[in-house]
Amino acid sequence: MFRLTRTFSVASFFGIVLVTIALGIFYKTVAVRSLIVHETLANVSLTQSISNTLWPVYADFVARAATIPPPELIRQPEISRLQEDVLQKINGLRVVKIKIYNLDGLTVYSTEPKQIGEDKSHNSGFLKAKAGDTESDLVFRDHFSATEEIIVNRNLLSSYIPIRKTPQDPVEGIFEIYSDVTPLVAEIERTEYTVLGGVSILLLVLYLFLLMIVRRADRVIKAHENEERKAQAEQIHYMAYHDPLTGLANRALFKDRFQHAVAVAARTKSPLGIMFIDIDRFKVINDSLGHEGGDAVLIEAAKRIRACLRASDTACRIGGDEFTVILENLPTNDDAAQAAMRLIQKFAEPLKIGDREIIVTASIGISIFPGATHDVQRLLKDANAAMHEAKESGRNRHVFYTQEMDARAQESLEYEMGLRKALQNGEFLIFYQPRVNTATGKVVGAEALLRWQHPSRGIIAPDDFIPLLEDTGLVIPVGEWVLLQACRQCQDWHAAGNPALSVSVNLSMKQFRSGSLLASVRRALKESGLPPRFLELELTETVLVDDAEQALDLMRELKDIGVSISIDDFGTGYSSLNYLRRFPIDLLKIDSSFIRDVVHNRGDAAITTTIAVMAKSLHLGILAEGVETREQARFLKTIGCHDMQGHLFGPAIPAEDFGSQLETLDVPKLAGFEPKSIPNVPGNSAVA
């Protein structure tokens, strides 16, 4: 913790000491400088006075002193007379010594006779005075020969002063005057101590005043720190028990609230329920809108869940798109059903995500104790089983747990375990559905469709296990296997005398973004020997939406390999049509949901026609899926769509049966018109 008072006290002590020292040095410097200036002026005045009376008399002597040998100089009669006149002039003054120099630096006269004849020509003070300037220096001498006595421990001011008749005349000689300024220096020191003492007292008073303020501030800071620590502790506690995205209770708090609810239910003998809520098709939403859009959906879902609950209920997010609600004190099972219905109705309201409006639904499983759930600790597990039952029953609904669901859950687990072993056990099969061109009356290719030959259940359709492959991550190795087998099979058809056939393979979202797709495609083409132009990769619209730039780069690299790219189930995704212009697409596959009622439904007919016209204008191939009747084929012919596949031209069959089907398949007869009567419109063929 930051100790403000202690820090202030230490800093203030050093501050007062430093200020006092600095102030003392400053004051003494200024005072001494002022003393030197003042005493120098006094010495200049004294020099002027002496020179006015004595210099005219002794100027000639000083000038010719240079011709007199130094030992003889002291015995000259002018020296004695000069001594008397100088002593008379300085009598009663602070002057303790006077020297007179000629311009050569010779000491012509000194009140201390033994210094007469000395050479001072190199003295800095003498040189400055000779140049016309006055030079003074304050010195301390512990022993000094004055005019009439020896003085000790004195502060002396030595001034070198030029002598001239007028300020404009040249210098004729130099006076050096020593003044005793010891009393003045002592006075400066006494004043210094007085000033420093006063300043120190003022600083101390200021320190005490500020100390009171600082101590008050210190108490405020400590109180604020305590509040911050408390707030941080509360925040840490909140983060430990709440979901950071939605603000709902997390799994840890759910366990705590659940145990509390169990205890209350046991004590009051009241029913306890759990709702397990899962957002339908959230993965598709997340893939289409991106992670930010997915987060926005989760936040809005949490708000809608809270809005539909009682104050006594606890809503939690336990992971991903899964939420739970603890329903305490349930009067009847109908109350839980009503709560679930309110949630489903609330979820059905349109949801605005950015500039898009979507509808989100939820599947809800409910378990009640006492009821079908006999063990209160199994409530969450049973509610989860009921939620999965709701999804399998069509989604967007609520289902109460029944004991029969346990058996189905166990069966589902075994189903998943069997799927994990299916690839290594060779249980996957590839069926091929013919793709025909009614303009030429020929089969132009086939779509590879995965099937699972289950040991006990027989052949399982892809809709029943592909989602599980996606969830478990097995879709990547299985997808690579399908890609390799389809390429090998197509090459076998070429070798058998059908060199124009192509094969199309569906790519899942995970497979497209796995990072290994390019290597998988190159490996499949290399190992099979199939030319790249005979391989078509089918993508869904949702693959292109999230991280469009990355998808664009990958598609360009696939095109560089030489394969074709088609958009499967066109018109059913979340994306805009902008990608048709940006992405390197070769073919659009009209979804079978538009073809099913195209003859009787004007809306489906308009959509199908629009897609066909748009594809033609963009120079894209077009293929209709799910063609089952001649009427559908004839309509597609009228809008210029000649590439078709569907039960009208044969179902998906194993590879070993596909060759014989090629020989017997009469496309014109099945379609109900002769091939030559239909012009071959450019861009309609799915084969590159």
Tab-separated table of C-alpha atoms in Angstrom, residues 191 195 264 334 388 516:
chain	number	residue	atom	x	y	z
A	191	THR	CA	21.901	38.018	8.960
A	195	VAL	CA	17.038	34.678	7.532
A	264	VAL	CA	-34.785	-26.343	-0.816
A	334	ASP	CA	-47.706	-27.113	-17.068
A	388	HIS	CA	-31.671	-33.634	-28.147
A	516	SER	CA	-4.963	-29.037	-45.786
